[in-house]
XYZ file of C-alpha atoms in Angstrom:
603
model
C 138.747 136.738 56.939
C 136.460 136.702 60.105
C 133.163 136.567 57.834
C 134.547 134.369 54.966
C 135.342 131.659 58.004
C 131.946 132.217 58.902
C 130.899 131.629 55.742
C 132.975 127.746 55.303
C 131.309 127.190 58.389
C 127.783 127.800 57.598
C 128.394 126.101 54.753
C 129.556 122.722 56.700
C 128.389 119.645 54.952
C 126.168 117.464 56.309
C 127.344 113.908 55.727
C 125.147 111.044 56.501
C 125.948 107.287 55.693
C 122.875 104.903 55.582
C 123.839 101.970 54.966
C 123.700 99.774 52.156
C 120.756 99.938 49.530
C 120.088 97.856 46.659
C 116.615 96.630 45.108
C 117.013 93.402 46.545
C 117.060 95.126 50.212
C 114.496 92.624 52.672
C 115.602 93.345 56.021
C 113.081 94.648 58.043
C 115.576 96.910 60.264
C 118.066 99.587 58.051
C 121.058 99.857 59.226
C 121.593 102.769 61.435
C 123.577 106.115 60.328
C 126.519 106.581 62.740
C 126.034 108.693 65.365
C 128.537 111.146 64.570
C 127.531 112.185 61.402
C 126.044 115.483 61.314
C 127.986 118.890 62.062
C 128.225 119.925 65.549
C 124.626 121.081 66.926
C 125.573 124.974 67.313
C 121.481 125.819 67.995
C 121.159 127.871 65.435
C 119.307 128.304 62.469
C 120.469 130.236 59.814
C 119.548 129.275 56.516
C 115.832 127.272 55.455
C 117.310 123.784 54.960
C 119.527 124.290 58.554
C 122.768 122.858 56.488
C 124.184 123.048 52.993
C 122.993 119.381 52.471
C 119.842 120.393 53.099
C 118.607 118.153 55.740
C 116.222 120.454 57.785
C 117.285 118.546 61.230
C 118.265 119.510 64.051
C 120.450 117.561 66.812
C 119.112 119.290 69.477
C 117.159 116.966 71.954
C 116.090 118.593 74.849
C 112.367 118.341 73.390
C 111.744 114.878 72.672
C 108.767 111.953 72.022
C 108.207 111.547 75.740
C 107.968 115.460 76.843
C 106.977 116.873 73.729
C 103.394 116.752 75.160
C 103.716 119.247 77.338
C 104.922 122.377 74.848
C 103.068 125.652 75.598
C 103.375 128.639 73.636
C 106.396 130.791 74.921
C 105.909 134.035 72.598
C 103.809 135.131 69.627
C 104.742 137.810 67.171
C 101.947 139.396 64.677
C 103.710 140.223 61.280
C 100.867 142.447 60.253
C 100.267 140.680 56.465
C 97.654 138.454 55.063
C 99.391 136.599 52.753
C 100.757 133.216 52.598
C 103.778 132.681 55.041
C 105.924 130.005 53.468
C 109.172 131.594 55.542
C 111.477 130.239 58.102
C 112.050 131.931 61.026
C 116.046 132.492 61.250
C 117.594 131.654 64.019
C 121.340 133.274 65.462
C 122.480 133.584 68.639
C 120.149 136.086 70.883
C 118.515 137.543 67.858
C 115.278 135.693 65.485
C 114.822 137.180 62.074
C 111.645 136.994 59.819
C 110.742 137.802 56.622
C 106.899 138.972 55.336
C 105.282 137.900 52.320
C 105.218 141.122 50.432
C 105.685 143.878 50.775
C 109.038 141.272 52.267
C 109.331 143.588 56.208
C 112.239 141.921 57.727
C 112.005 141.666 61.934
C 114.510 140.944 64.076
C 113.373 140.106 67.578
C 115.438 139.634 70.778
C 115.587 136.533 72.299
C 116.909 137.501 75.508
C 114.575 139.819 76.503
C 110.464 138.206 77.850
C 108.032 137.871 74.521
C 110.985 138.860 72.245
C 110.748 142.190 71.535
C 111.649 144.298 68.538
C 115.040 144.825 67.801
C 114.635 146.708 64.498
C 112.140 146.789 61.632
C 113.667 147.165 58.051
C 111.112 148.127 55.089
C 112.398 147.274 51.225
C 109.550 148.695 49.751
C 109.033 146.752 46.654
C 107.042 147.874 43.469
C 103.724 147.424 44.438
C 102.603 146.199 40.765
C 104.801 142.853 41.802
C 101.966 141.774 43.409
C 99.857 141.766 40.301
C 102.389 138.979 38.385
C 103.030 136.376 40.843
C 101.571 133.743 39.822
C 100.901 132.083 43.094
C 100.715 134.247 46.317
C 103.003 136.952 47.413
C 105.089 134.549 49.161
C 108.365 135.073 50.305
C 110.461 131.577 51.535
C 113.032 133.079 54.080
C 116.384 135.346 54.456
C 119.643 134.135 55.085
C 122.580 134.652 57.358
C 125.820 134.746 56.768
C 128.550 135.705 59.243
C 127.503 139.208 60.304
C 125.363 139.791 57.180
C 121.357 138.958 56.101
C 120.368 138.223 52.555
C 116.885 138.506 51.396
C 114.772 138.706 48.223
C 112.032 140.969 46.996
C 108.825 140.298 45.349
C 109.944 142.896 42.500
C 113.346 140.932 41.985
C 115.676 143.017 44.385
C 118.582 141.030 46.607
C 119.685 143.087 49.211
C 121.850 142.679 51.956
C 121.697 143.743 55.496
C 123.957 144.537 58.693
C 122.203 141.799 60.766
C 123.251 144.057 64.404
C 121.046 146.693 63.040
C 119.034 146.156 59.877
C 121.420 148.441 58.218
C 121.562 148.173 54.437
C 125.221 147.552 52.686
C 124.015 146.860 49.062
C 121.220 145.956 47.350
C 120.734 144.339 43.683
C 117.783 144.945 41.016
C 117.867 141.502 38.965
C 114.192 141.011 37.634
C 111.882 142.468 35.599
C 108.532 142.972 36.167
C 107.647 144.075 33.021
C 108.537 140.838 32.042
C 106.810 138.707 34.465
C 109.556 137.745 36.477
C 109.484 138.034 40.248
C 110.875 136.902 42.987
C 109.531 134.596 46.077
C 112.852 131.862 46.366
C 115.370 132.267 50.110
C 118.825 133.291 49.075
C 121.218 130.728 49.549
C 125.052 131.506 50.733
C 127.792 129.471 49.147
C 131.721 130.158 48.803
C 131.287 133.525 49.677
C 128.549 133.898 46.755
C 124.638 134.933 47.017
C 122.986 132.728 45.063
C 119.032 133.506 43.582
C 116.874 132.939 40.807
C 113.627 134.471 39.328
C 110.290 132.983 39.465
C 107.739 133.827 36.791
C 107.378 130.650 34.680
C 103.852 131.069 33.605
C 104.630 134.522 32.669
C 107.059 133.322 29.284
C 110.071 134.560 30.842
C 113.572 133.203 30.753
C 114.742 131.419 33.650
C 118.243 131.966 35.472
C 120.353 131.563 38.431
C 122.460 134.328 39.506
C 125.537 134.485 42.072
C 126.660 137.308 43.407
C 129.604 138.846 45.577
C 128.651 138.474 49.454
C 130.666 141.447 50.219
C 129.473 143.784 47.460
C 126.770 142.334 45.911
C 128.425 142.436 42.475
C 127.379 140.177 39.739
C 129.877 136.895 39.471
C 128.404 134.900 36.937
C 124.969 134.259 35.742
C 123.414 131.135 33.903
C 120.275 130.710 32.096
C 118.150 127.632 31.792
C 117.701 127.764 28.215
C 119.090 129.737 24.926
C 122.983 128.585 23.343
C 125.904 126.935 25.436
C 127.502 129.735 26.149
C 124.231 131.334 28.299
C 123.744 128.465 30.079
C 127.360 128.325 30.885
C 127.872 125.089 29.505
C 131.501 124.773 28.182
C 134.062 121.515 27.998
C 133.933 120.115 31.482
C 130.200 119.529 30.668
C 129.646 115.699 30.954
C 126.238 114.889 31.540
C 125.623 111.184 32.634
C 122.815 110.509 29.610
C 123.177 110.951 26.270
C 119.960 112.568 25.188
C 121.690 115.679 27.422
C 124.567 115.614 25.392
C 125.093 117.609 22.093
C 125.842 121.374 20.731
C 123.435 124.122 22.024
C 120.499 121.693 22.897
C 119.150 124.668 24.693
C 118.076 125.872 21.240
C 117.523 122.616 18.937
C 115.476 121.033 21.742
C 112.735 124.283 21.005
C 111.046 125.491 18.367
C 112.849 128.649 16.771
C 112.633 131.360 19.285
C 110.547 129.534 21.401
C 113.331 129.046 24.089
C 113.544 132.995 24.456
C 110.086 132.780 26.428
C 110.344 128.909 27.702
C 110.368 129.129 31.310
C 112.797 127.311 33.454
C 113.109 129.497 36.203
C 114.530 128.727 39.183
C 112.935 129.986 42.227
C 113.312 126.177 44.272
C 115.805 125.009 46.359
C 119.868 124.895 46.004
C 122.277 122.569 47.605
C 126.397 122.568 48.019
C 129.008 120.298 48.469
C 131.684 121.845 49.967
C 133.866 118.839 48.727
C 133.143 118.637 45.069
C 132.566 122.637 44.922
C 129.532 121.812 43.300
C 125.947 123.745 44.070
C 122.596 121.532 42.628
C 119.949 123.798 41.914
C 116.684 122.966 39.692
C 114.845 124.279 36.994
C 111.332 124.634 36.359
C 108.668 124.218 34.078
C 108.952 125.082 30.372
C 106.658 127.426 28.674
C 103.672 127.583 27.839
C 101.926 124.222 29.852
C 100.704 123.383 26.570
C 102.873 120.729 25.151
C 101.888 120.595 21.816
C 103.338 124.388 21.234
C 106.982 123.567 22.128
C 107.792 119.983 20.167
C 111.214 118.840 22.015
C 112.965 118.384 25.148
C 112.784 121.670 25.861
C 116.328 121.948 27.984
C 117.378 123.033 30.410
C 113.763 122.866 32.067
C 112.645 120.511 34.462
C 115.638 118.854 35.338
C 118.555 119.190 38.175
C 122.230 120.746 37.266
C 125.036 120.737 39.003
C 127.389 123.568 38.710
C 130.678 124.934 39.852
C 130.243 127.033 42.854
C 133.048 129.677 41.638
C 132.292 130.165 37.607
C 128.590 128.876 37.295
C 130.018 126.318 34.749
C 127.927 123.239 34.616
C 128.938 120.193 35.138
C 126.126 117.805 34.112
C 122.570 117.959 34.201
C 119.624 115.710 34.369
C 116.214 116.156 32.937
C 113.577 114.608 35.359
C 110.437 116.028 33.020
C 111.733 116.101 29.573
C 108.956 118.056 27.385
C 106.689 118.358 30.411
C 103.584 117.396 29.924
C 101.912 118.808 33.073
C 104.171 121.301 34.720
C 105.282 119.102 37.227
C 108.670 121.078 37.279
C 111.953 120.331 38.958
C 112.407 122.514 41.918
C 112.044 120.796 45.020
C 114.793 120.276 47.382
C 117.663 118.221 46.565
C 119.092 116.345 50.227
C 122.810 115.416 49.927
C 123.625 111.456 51.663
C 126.714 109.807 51.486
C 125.149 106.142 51.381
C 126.242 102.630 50.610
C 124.687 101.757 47.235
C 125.350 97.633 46.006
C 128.063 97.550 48.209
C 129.923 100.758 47.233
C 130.092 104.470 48.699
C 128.319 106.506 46.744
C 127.839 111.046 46.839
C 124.199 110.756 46.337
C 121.219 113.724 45.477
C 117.707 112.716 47.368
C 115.013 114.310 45.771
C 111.155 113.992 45.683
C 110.142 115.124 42.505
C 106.584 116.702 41.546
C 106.459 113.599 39.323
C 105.920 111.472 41.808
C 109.225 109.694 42.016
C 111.304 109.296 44.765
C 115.351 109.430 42.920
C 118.368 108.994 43.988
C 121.329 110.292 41.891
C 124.781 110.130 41.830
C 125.573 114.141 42.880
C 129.101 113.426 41.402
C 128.210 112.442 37.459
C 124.179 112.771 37.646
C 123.518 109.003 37.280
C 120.371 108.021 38.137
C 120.925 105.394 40.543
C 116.865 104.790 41.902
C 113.357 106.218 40.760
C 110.627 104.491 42.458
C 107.128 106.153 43.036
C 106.256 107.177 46.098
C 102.682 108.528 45.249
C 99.815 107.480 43.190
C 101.115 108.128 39.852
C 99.329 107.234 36.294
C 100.557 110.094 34.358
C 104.403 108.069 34.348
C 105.051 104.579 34.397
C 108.255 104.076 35.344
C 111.570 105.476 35.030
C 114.240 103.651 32.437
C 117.245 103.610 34.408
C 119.266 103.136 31.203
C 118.213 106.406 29.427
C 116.839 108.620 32.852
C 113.861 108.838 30.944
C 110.379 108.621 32.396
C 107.603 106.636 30.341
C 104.921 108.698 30.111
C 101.136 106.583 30.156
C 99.727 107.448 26.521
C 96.282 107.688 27.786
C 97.058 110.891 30.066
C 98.835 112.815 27.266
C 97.214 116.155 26.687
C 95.919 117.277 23.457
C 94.725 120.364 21.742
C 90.650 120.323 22.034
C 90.711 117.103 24.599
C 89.684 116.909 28.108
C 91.692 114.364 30.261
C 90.574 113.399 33.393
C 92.096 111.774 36.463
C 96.090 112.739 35.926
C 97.576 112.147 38.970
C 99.940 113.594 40.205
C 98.490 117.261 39.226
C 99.797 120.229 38.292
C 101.421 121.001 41.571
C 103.129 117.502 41.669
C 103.119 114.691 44.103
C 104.652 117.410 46.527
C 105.230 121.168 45.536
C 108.259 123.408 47.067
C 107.657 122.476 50.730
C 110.400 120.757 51.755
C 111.473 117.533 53.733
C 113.525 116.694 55.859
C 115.966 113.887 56.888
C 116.965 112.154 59.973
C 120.176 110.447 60.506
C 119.063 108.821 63.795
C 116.233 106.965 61.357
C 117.515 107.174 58.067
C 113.923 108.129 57.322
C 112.958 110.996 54.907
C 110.140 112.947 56.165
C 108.312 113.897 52.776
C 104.812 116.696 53.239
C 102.788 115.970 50.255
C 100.003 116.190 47.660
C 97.385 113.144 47.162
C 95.582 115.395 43.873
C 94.918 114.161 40.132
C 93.351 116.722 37.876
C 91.658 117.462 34.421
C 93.227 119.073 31.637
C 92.215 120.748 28.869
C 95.034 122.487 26.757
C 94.667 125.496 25.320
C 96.500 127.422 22.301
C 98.871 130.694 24.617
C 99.739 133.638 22.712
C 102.701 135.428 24.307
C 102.306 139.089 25.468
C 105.268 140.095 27.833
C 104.231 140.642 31.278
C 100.600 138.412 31.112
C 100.221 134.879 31.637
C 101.476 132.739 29.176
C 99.640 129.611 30.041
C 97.348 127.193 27.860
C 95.883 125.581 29.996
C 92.595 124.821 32.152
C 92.946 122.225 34.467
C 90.909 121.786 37.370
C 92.180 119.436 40.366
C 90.391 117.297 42.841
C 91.625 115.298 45.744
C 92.973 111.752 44.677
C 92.441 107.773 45.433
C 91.418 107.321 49.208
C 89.741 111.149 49.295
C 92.631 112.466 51.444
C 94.087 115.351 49.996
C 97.754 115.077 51.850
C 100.103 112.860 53.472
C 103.215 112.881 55.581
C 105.527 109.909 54.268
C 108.275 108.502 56.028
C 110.306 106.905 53.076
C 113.045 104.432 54.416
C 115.955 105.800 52.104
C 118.076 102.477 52.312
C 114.975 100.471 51.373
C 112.934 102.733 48.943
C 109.824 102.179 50.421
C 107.557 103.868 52.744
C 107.849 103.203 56.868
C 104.852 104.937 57.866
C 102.020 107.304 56.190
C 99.828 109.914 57.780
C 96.750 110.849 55.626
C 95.452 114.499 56.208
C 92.447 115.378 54.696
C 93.793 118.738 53.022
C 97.261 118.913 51.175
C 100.204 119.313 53.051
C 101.747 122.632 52.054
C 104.147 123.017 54.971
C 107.906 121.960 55.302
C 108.213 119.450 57.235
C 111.612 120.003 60.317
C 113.248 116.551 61.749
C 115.071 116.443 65.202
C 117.062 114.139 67.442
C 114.855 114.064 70.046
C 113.226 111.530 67.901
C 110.243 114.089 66.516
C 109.199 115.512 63.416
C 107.249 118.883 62.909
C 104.727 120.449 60.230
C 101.624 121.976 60.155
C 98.457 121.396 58.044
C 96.512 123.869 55.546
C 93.880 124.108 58.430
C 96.676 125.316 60.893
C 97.326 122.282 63.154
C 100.403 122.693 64.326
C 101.750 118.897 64.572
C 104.679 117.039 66.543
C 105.132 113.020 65.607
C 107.002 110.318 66.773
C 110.246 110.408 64.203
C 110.190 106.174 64.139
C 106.220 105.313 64.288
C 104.239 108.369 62.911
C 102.587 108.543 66.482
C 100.737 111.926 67.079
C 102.380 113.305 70.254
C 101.363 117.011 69.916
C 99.298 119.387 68.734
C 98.264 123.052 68.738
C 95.365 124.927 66.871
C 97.100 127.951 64.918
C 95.245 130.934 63.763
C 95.553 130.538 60.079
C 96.701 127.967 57.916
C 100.547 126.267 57.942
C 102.290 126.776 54.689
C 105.621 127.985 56.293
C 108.645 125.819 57.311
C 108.887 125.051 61.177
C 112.441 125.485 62.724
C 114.103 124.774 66.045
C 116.423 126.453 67.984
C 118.942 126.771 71.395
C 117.797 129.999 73.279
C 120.403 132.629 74.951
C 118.768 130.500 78.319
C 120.116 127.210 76.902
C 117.081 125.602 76.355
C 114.964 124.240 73.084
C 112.463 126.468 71.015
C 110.726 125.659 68.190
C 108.884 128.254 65.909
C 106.088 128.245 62.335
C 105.046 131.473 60.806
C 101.012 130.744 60.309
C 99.185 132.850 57.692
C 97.582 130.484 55.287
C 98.638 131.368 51.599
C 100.442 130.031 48.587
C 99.096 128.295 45.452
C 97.196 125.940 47.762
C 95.547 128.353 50.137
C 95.040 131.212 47.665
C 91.440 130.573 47.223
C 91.349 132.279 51.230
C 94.491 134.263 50.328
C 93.237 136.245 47.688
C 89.550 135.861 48.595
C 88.664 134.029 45.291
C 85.197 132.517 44.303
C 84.705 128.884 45.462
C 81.985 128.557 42.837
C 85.006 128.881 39.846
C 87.024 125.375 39.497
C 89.698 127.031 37.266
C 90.215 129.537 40.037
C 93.674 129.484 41.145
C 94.886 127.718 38.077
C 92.414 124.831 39.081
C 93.796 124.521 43.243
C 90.719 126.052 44.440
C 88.537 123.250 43.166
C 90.579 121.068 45.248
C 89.861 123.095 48.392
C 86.749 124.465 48.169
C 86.331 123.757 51.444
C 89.336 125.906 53.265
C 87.217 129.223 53.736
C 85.163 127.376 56.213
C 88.125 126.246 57.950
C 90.500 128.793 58.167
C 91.290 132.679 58.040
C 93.735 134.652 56.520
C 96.341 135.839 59.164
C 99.767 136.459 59.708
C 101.284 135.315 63.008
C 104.928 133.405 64.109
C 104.491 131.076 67.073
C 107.147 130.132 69.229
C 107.275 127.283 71.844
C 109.177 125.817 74.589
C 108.232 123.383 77.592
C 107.513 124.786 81.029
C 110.294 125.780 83.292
């Protein structure tokens, strides 16, 4: 009973009310969120998003926009791998936690003791031919704890669970396939007393699914794909999706050509969400398979799109499809931030999401109505969003087609903004969004499917987009849909981005620039040179000494740093499915490394 109650509490909802919102919104000043919203600040950290909304903020406050100029480095802890670090560090009690890119070493170092010391090492030893199928770095994006327990994935498509007092194992899962392409990079996320994962390997032609599984035992609960018949994708008769081009018999097969949904992609290796009220987790899905439209005529469900499901039985309960037939493997994975918001004068349970498309959306997280899409990057490939239908207009000029070249799509293939995710303050009611300013060229190709190899069709090659900066960190004003401040970095933004009441926001740049702004103007107030690029999430915790910490894993990495990652050829503008071209520069300014970084102000 002990660890289920830790469980509900983990799983708190985080509950913020912004006021009302309509298009017709002019006033200058949004209302503010109440000041009681969020959970009580325990100082810990224990999951990537910090809460089952997803909100990545922290009310801790003892750093804040007038001291936060004086942070120092407090203790630094090599991880020993040269991969891309897109982990959080995990924060509970006296004890930090952190998770490798393969081959996925979790540490667990004490925070009582000067420079944090070692606790206990524990070694999953993954496959070592995993390495040779993911797609797009090694990455791993964080464990999880739970009560007394740790949850992590593997590379090779293991979920195991450890003792978190002494890195003992209890059980541990094989779910992938590696034959098949599928992998494994997403964090586990703990719901309801249920693990829940899903497998990464989109370009590969394999089948995407989400899986939960028993806390205690590890045993398999249910398990829902993203595309084949109803039954799969555990669609049954409380199904009642808000549109009705999502509505009909087994649409994860008509929507495909025959077969074609066997090997169509959808995985879903982003981000999941709860509601503790409704029962309801919102995961998404990702691209369909192969990128070349033309070979899969249809919608293509249940890719690219957002589903909520019951926590207990997997059963969906409606779904949305952001990228129906996507064109340019923008996906649907990011993270999904849960408000409780005035919306024309009525309280609405509302989904915030920045898609890859480019569109900033609200949706109703009870029914899946699409409530606001506006754009909130430079998008051509999409004109707008028809409220009516959820349907984006796609701009007939950018279409792809068999033996054509189209230039300048914007956003590219990795989106507006990729996985890294934002984060939301309810002292600003801002949304604090790390992003992509990159258009690309496309040339399709015809894919022939060979389990296990890339299953693409495809050449694109990206380039930075209008204004020459490559990245930005928006502040979108949630009540009025519109931006409050911009900072333009000259490379993309890869990180996560971390939010705090002390009136701050965190992230760190592909370069390694550690950053602290103000939360209300975008006013640098800190920075620190890392020793390898940012593409982790920065967290922030209450020490066993009662005072404020906040910690990034550096070790550049991931689709965008891969050309320094995996040493690849500057000279090739395909290389990296087309990213390198768009940072040809990064091997003159930063080095592979591996490093977490922990600060605190002088005492």
């Amino acid at each position: 009973m002990a660890h289920r109650a830790a469980l509900t509490y983990v799983m708190a909802r985080f509950v913020v009310v912004v006021g009302l919102l309509s298009a017709a919104t002019t006033s200058a000043t949004p209302p503010q969120p109440p000041a009681n919203a969020a959970p009580v600040e325990d100082g810990n950290w224990t999951m990537p998003g910090k809460n089952a909304a997803s909100t990545r903020f922290s009310g801790l406050n003892e750093l804040n926009s007038q001291n936060v100029g004086s942070l120092r480095v407090e203790f630094t802890f090599s991880t020993g791998v040269l991969r891309g670090h897109e982990a959080a560090p995990i924060v509970q009690g006296d004890t930090m936690y952190v998770i490798t890119p393969y081959p996925n070493r979790v540490y667990a170092l004490d925070l009582t003791k000067p420079g944090a010391p070692q606790k206990w090492r524990y070694d999953p030893k993954p496959v070592a031919a995993a390495q040779g199928i993911a797609c797009c770095d090694v990455v791993n994006r964080g464990v999880t704890i739970a009560g007394d327990s740790i949850y992590l994935t593997t590379l090779d498509g293991q979920v195991i669970s450890l003792e978190a007092a002494t890195g003992t194992e209890r059980w541990r899962k094989q779910l992938g396939n590696i034959n098949k392409g599928e992998t494994m990079t997403m964090a586990p996320f703990v719901a309801a007393g249920k693990v829940l994962v899903g497998n990464s390997g989109g370009e590969y032609g394999v089948r995407g699914w989400v899986v939960a599984l028993d806390a205690g035992t590890g045993n398999e609960s249910w398990r829902a794909y993203s595309t084949g018949p109803d039954a799969d994708v555990l669609i049954g008769p409380r199904f009642a999706p808000f549109y009705d081009s999502d509505r009909g018999k087994d649409l994860g097969l008509r929507s495909w050509p025959p077969e074609a949904w066997k090997i169509g992609g959808g995985t879903m290796w982003g981000w999941i969400s709860y509601d503790p009220d409704l029962q309801l987790i919102y995961h998404g899905t990702a691209n369909p398979g192969p990128w070349n439209p033309e070979q899969r005529p249809g919608d293509n469900k249940w890719t690219g799109g957002i589903f909520a499901r019951d926590v207990a039985t997997g059963e969906a309960r409606w779904f949305y499809q952001a990228v129906p037939h996507d064109l340019y493997d923008y996906d649907a994975v990011n993270e999904i931030v849960l408000l409780d918001m005035q919306f024309n004068g009525q309280l609405r349970k509302v989904l915030v999401r920045p898609e890859r498309n480019g569109y900033m959306y609200i949706i109703d997280r009870s029914n899946g109505e699409v409530l606001a899409a506006d754009a909130y990057a430079h998008v051509n490939s999409i004109t707008s969003v028809d409220l009516k239908t959820g349907r984006p207009a796609h701009n007939s000029e950018k279409e792809p087609h068999l033996g054509k070249v189209v230039r300048d799509i914007c956003p590219a293939a990795p989106g507006a903004k990729d996985w890294n995710p934002s984060a939301y303050s309810p002292m600003t009611g801002l949304l604090y969004v790390p992003h992509l300013n990159l258009c690309m060229n496309w040339e399709s190709l015809e894919a022939n499917y060979i389990s296990g190899t890339p299953y693409v069709g495809a050449n694109v090659v990206m380039h930075a987009g209008p204004g020459g900066n490559r990245g930005e960190l928006l502040a979108w004003d949630v009540t009025q849909r519109k931006p409050a401040w911009k900072i333009k970095e000259d490379l993309p933004l890869w990180s996560g981005a971390l939010a705090t009441a002390g009136n701050l926001v965190f992230y760190g740049t592909l370069d390694g620039v550690f950053k602290a702004v103000d939360a209300t103007t975008g006013e640098l107030k800190w920075q620190f040179q890392t020793g390898s690029g940012i593409v982790g999430q920065p967290v922030t915790y209450r020490g066993p000494d009662g005072h404020q910490y906040v910690a990034v894993l550096s070790g550049v990495g991931g689709w965008s740093g891969a050309i320094v990652a995996g040493d690849l050829d500057a000279r090739d503008p395909t290389a990296a499915t087309g990213f390198a071209n768009a940072v040809s520069d990064l091997p003159q300014r930063t080095a592979k490394g591996g490093m977490l970084y922990v600060f605190s102000l002088p005492r």
